[in-house]
Amino acid sequence: MTNRPLIGVTPILNFEKQRFWLRPGYLDAIRDAGGLPVMLPHTDDEAEIDRILDLCSAVLITGGPDVEPELYGEERLNDSVETQKVRDDAETALFCKAFDRGMPILGICRGMQLINVLLGGTLYQDLPTQNPSEIRHRQEEANDVATHGVTLERKSGLFRAVGSERIDVNSFHHQAIRKPAPNLAVTARADDGVIEAAELPAYPFLWLIQWHPELLWKVDANSRAIFRAFVDAARG
Ligand SMILES: [Mn+2]
């Protein structure tokens, strides 16, 4: 396939086992949508990031541990908040440089939360404590089972991509956006009001998704539509 844009994807670092890893769905869904994914190192070295971004057409910031509350001016709420400084530092540096370049950016789960913080928003540190709800945002069902609905904002790229106002999603998140960053448009909410997607209308392509389309894409056309929109933006 020609014109397959190279898309940088940030991995998880298992510090105890000293291993980088990624759920294959992040990479496979990008390939299915016509992109060529590459797993990136964790680095906050500016020259390294510049060189990496010279090679890539877009960046996907993935799921993982909680975002350091200090980054939005709060103290740790309780022991449920688990952070990883090396990853916060690397993804902060990567996002800021990609954002300065106007590159297409997709943030999934933790990626969504981190980007909201870096743009000036805040998070619920522990969703069940700070925003109790009937909806289980950490489902026990399998990864590729949708367990709660979300309602989409009609004036959004996400709505245009999936073509439906109401979709079902999976849910594996401990945190969520509390105060959206300035200029960030909320594009989907769960029935309890929790923000499930957002985008930055004034920017070429910056979509934030709280659920996990990379775990659903094989069985869910909406998830494939999200990756297709992202890869199309990367293709320019
Ligand atoms: Mn959810």
Tab-separated table of C-alpha atoms and ligand atoms in Angstrom:
chain	number	residue	atom	x	y	z
A	1	MET	CA	0.000	0.000	0.000
A	2	THR	CA	1.342	3.394	-0.927
A	3	ASN	CA	1.160	6.528	1.137
A	4	ARG	CA	0.948	4.807	4.492
A	5	PRO	CA	1.705	7.512	7.044
A	6	LEU	CA	4.112	6.584	9.813
A	7	ILE	CA	2.401	6.992	13.192
A	8	GLY	CA	4.346	7.080	16.446
A	9	VAL	CA	2.698	5.211	19.357
A	10	THR	CA	3.782	5.554	22.984
A	11	PRO	CA	4.249	2.279	24.907
A	12	ILE	CA	3.627	1.253	28.490
A	13	LEU	CA	6.696	0.761	30.672
A	14	ASN	CA	6.442	-2.070	33.168
A	15	PHE	CA	9.065	-0.745	35.538
A	16	GLU	CA	9.352	-3.848	37.760
A	17	LYS	CA	9.873	-6.196	34.851
A	18	GLN	CA	11.813	-3.570	32.858
A	19	ARG	CA	9.708	-4.133	29.761
A	20	PHE	CA	7.974	-1.913	27.254
A	21	TRP	CA	4.678	-3.246	26.001
A	22	LEU	CA	1.601	-2.281	24.022
A	23	ARG	CA	-1.710	-3.926	23.359
A	24	PRO	CA	-1.457	-5.030	19.705
A	25	GLY	CA	-4.789	-3.390	18.915
A	26	TYR	CA	-3.191	0.072	18.939
A	27	LEU	CA	-0.862	-1.015	16.158
A	28	ASP	CA	-3.230	-3.334	14.303
A	29	ALA	CA	-6.075	-0.794	14.169
A	30	ILE	CA	-3.691	1.790	12.693
A	31	ARG	CA	-2.516	-0.726	10.090
A	32	ASP	CA	-6.094	-1.723	9.304
A	33	ALA	CA	-6.887	1.958	8.695
A	34	GLY	CA	-3.947	2.282	6.285
A	35	GLY	CA	-1.239	3.663	8.551
A	36	LEU	CA	2.144	2.259	9.541
A	37	PRO	CA	2.607	2.303	13.337
A	38	VAL	CA	5.936	2.485	15.151
A	39	MET	CA	6.435	2.098	18.891
A	40	LEU	CA	8.327	5.056	20.319
A	41	PRO	CA	10.886	5.174	23.124
A	42	HIS	CA	10.206	7.117	26.305
A	43	THR	CA	12.461	10.129	25.982
A	44	ASP	CA	12.262	13.756	26.992
A	45	ASP	CA	15.403	14.612	25.020
A	46	GLU	CA	14.318	17.443	22.729
A	47	ALA	CA	16.699	16.585	19.896
A	48	GLU	CA	15.561	12.957	19.911
A	49	ILE	CA	11.896	13.959	19.869
A	50	ASP	CA	12.497	16.427	17.034
A	51	ARG	CA	14.138	13.693	14.966
A	52	ILE	CA	11.339	11.218	15.744
A	53	LEU	CA	8.691	13.774	14.787
A	54	ASP	CA	10.538	14.524	11.546
A	55	LEU	CA	9.906	10.878	10.636
A	56	CYS	CA	6.294	10.605	11.838
A	57	SER	CA	3.088	12.045	10.396
A	58	ALA	CA	1.025	11.698	13.576
A	59	VAL	CA	1.244	10.662	17.221
A	60	LEU	CA	-0.960	8.362	19.327
A	61	ILE	CA	-0.683	8.740	23.090
A	62	THR	CA	-2.040	5.564	24.653
A	63	GLY	CA	-3.578	4.269	27.877
A	64	GLY	CA	-1.634	3.575	31.054
A	65	PRO	CA	-1.114	4.790	34.618
A	66	ASP	CA	-2.663	7.872	36.179
A	67	VAL	CA	-1.443	11.384	35.426
A	68	GLU	CA	0.583	13.056	38.195
A	69	PRO	CA	-1.899	15.342	40.065
A	70	GLU	CA	0.862	17.924	40.582
A	71	LEU	CA	0.621	18.633	36.839
A	72	TYR	CA	-2.817	20.183	37.481
A	73	GLY	CA	-1.954	21.682	40.837
A	74	GLU	CA	-3.407	19.044	43.159
A	75	GLU	CA	-2.111	16.767	45.864
A	76	ARG	CA	-2.597	13.024	45.578
A	77	LEU	CA	-6.155	12.236	46.711
A	78	ASN	CA	-5.608	8.642	47.887
A	79	ASP	CA	-3.615	5.460	47.313
A	80	SER	CA	-5.619	4.574	44.222
A	81	VAL	CA	-3.642	7.170	42.254
A	82	GLU	CA	-0.672	5.430	40.619
A	83	THR	CA	1.637	7.496	38.457
A	84	GLN	CA	4.847	7.040	36.503
A	85	LYS	CA	7.108	10.078	36.221
A	86	VAL	CA	9.241	8.791	33.353
A	87	ARG	CA	6.163	8.383	31.209
A	88	ASP	CA	4.596	11.701	32.232
A	89	ASP	CA	7.863	13.432	31.313
A	90	ALA	CA	8.294	11.650	27.975
A	91	GLU	CA	4.715	12.080	26.803
A	92	THR	CA	4.604	15.690	27.955
A	93	ALA	CA	7.675	16.497	25.870
A	94	LEU	CA	6.370	14.497	22.896
A	95	PHE	CA	2.919	16.067	23.001
A	96	CYS	CA	4.193	19.637	23.330
A	97	LYS	CA	6.477	19.298	20.322
A	98	ALA	CA	3.902	17.485	18.172
A	99	PHE	CA	1.318	20.099	19.147
A	100	ASP	CA	3.672	22.959	18.227
A	101	ARG	CA	4.052	21.376	14.799
A	102	GLY	CA	0.282	21.057	14.336
A	103	MET	CA	0.580	17.293	13.841
A	104	PRO	CA	-2.488	15.049	14.066
A	105	ILE	CA	-2.730	13.720	17.622
A	106	LEU	CA	-4.966	11.020	19.088
A	107	GLY	CA	-5.137	10.536	22.856
A	108	ILE	CA	-6.745	7.377	24.211
A	109	CYS	CA	-7.666	6.929	27.912
A	110	ARG	CA	-4.607	8.131	29.864
A	111	GLY	CA	-3.537	9.920	26.649
A	112	MET	CA	-6.805	11.860	26.719
A	113	GLN	CA	-6.368	12.740	30.372
A	114	LEU	CA	-2.736	13.820	30.041
A	115	ILE	CA	-3.431	16.011	27.007
A	116	ASN	CA	-6.351	17.681	28.780
A	117	VAL	CA	-4.019	18.495	31.676
A	118	LEU	CA	-1.242	19.770	29.410
A	119	LEU	CA	-3.753	22.083	27.717
A	120	GLY	CA	-4.854	23.465	31.088
A	121	GLY	CA	-7.662	21.205	32.312
A	122	THR	CA	-8.071	19.039	35.422
A	123	LEU	CA	-9.031	15.434	36.196
A	124	TYR	CA	-11.046	13.393	38.622
A	125	GLN	CA	-8.195	11.588	40.357
A	126	ASP	CA	-10.410	8.710	41.454
A	127	LEU	CA	-13.672	8.662	39.551
A	128	PRO	CA	-15.620	6.292	41.877
A	129	THR	CA	-14.791	8.474	44.919
A	130	GLN	CA	-15.208	11.893	43.355
A	131	ASN	CA	-18.091	11.215	40.974
A	132	PRO	CA	-20.008	8.143	42.177
A	133	SER	CA	-22.319	6.682	39.569
A	134	GLU	CA	-24.349	3.633	38.606
A	135	ILE	CA	-22.185	3.240	35.518
A	136	ARG	CA	-19.147	1.036	35.949
A	137	HIS	CA	-16.319	2.830	34.206
A	138	ARG	CA	-14.012	-0.048	35.070
A	139	GLN	CA	-15.907	-2.929	33.549
A	140	GLU	CA	-15.295	-6.558	34.427
A	141	GLU	CA	-16.480	-7.782	31.043
A	142	ALA	CA	-14.018	-8.730	28.310
A	143	ASN	CA	-12.024	-6.022	26.517
A	144	ASP	CA	-14.100	-6.186	23.338
A	145	VAL	CA	-17.500	-5.946	25.016
A	146	ALA	CA	-19.264	-2.563	25.037
A	147	THR	CA	-20.856	-1.936	28.440
A	148	HIS	CA	-22.096	1.665	28.492
A	149	GLY	CA	-23.559	4.092	26.017
A	150	VAL	CA	-22.252	7.543	25.124
A	151	THR	CA	-24.058	10.427	23.475
A	152	LEU	CA	-22.144	12.320	20.819
A	153	GLU	CA	-22.189	16.033	20.124
A	154	ARG	CA	-23.557	16.476	16.618
A	155	LYS	CA	-21.160	19.297	15.824
A	156	SER	CA	-18.010	17.219	16.105
A	157	GLY	CA	-15.539	15.370	13.967
A	158	LEU	CA	-16.321	12.261	15.992
A	159	PHE	CA	-20.017	12.427	15.046
A	160	ARG	CA	-19.119	12.982	11.399
A	161	ALA	CA	-16.809	9.958	11.502
A	162	VAL	CA	-19.195	7.473	13.130
A	163	GLY	CA	-22.445	8.939	11.793
A	164	SER	CA	-24.432	8.205	14.930
A	165	GLU	CA	-25.462	10.206	17.970
A	166	ARG	CA	-25.541	7.241	20.309
A	167	ILE	CA	-22.880	4.542	20.446
A	168	ASP	CA	-21.877	1.801	22.881
A	169	VAL	CA	-18.329	1.676	24.211
A	170	ASN	CA	-16.153	-0.328	26.553
A	171	SER	CA	-14.831	1.310	29.719
A	172	PHE	CA	-11.566	0.771	31.603
A	173	HIS	CA	-10.735	4.056	33.278
A	174	HIS	CA	-9.949	5.119	36.821
A	175	GLN	CA	-9.757	8.830	36.065
A	176	ALA	CA	-11.641	11.197	33.748
A	177	ILE	CA	-11.682	14.835	32.703
A	178	ARG	CA	-13.124	17.063	35.426
A	179	LYS	CA	-12.581	20.539	33.978
A	180	PRO	CA	-11.979	20.491	30.238
A	181	ALA	CA	-9.037	22.561	29.006
A	182	PRO	CA	-9.875	25.965	27.500
A	183	ASN	CA	-10.966	25.655	23.848
A	184	LEU	CA	-11.406	21.899	24.163
A	185	ALA	CA	-14.861	20.831	22.970
A	186	VAL	CA	-16.526	17.925	24.757
A	187	THR	CA	-17.811	15.617	22.019
A	188	ALA	CA	-19.221	12.652	23.972
A	189	ARG	CA	-20.571	11.949	27.450
A	190	ALA	CA	-21.750	8.862	29.293
A	191	ASP	CA	-25.252	8.992	30.803
A	192	ASP	CA	-23.794	9.979	34.200
A	193	GLY	CA	-22.201	13.042	32.611
A	194	VAL	CA	-18.653	11.677	32.528
A	195	ILE	CA	-16.730	13.108	29.581
A	196	GLU	CA	-15.887	10.292	27.173
A	197	ALA	CA	-14.504	12.203	24.163
A	198	ALA	CA	-13.266	15.669	23.268
A	199	GLU	CA	-11.516	17.477	20.468
A	200	LEU	CA	-9.820	20.791	19.790
A	201	PRO	CA	-11.818	22.453	16.996
A	202	ALA	CA	-9.210	25.127	16.256
A	203	TYR	CA	-6.515	22.507	15.593
A	204	PRO	CA	-6.015	20.303	12.505
A	205	PHE	CA	-6.732	16.993	14.307
A	206	LEU	CA	-6.692	16.493	18.049
A	207	TRP	CA	-9.147	13.864	19.252
A	208	LEU	CA	-9.378	12.506	22.767
A	209	ILE	CA	-11.187	9.226	23.443
A	210	GLN	CA	-11.795	7.907	26.961
A	211	TRP	CA	-12.814	4.382	25.937
A	212	HIS	CA	-10.670	1.807	24.134
A	213	PRO	CA	-11.359	1.588	20.386
A	214	GLU	CA	-8.082	-0.349	20.046
A	215	LEU	CA	-9.748	-3.224	21.932
A	216	LEU	CA	-13.031	-2.990	20.026
A	217	TRP	CA	-11.972	-2.319	16.445
A	218	LYS	CA	-12.327	-5.880	15.192
A	219	VAL	CA	-15.988	-6.069	16.210
A	220	ASP	CA	-16.992	-2.397	16.073
A	221	ALA	CA	-17.267	-0.221	12.965
A	222	ASN	CA	-17.308	2.963	15.104
A	223	SER	CA	-13.868	2.133	16.462
A	224	ARG	CA	-12.572	1.531	12.958
A	225	ALA	CA	-14.029	4.889	11.896
A	226	ILE	CA	-12.043	6.643	14.644
A	227	PHE	CA	-8.760	5.114	13.475
A	228	ARG	CA	-9.636	5.812	9.845
A	229	ALA	CA	-10.235	9.501	10.619
A	230	PHE	CA	-6.915	9.650	12.469
A	231	VAL	CA	-4.914	7.940	9.723
A	232	ASP	CA	-6.626	10.076	7.068
A	233	ALA	CA	-5.577	13.191	8.998
A	234	ALA	CA	-2.028	11.815	9.170
A	235	ARG	CA	-2.048	11.295	5.436
A	236	GLY	CA	-2.786	15.035	5.130
B	1	MN	MN	-16.470	5.144	30.664
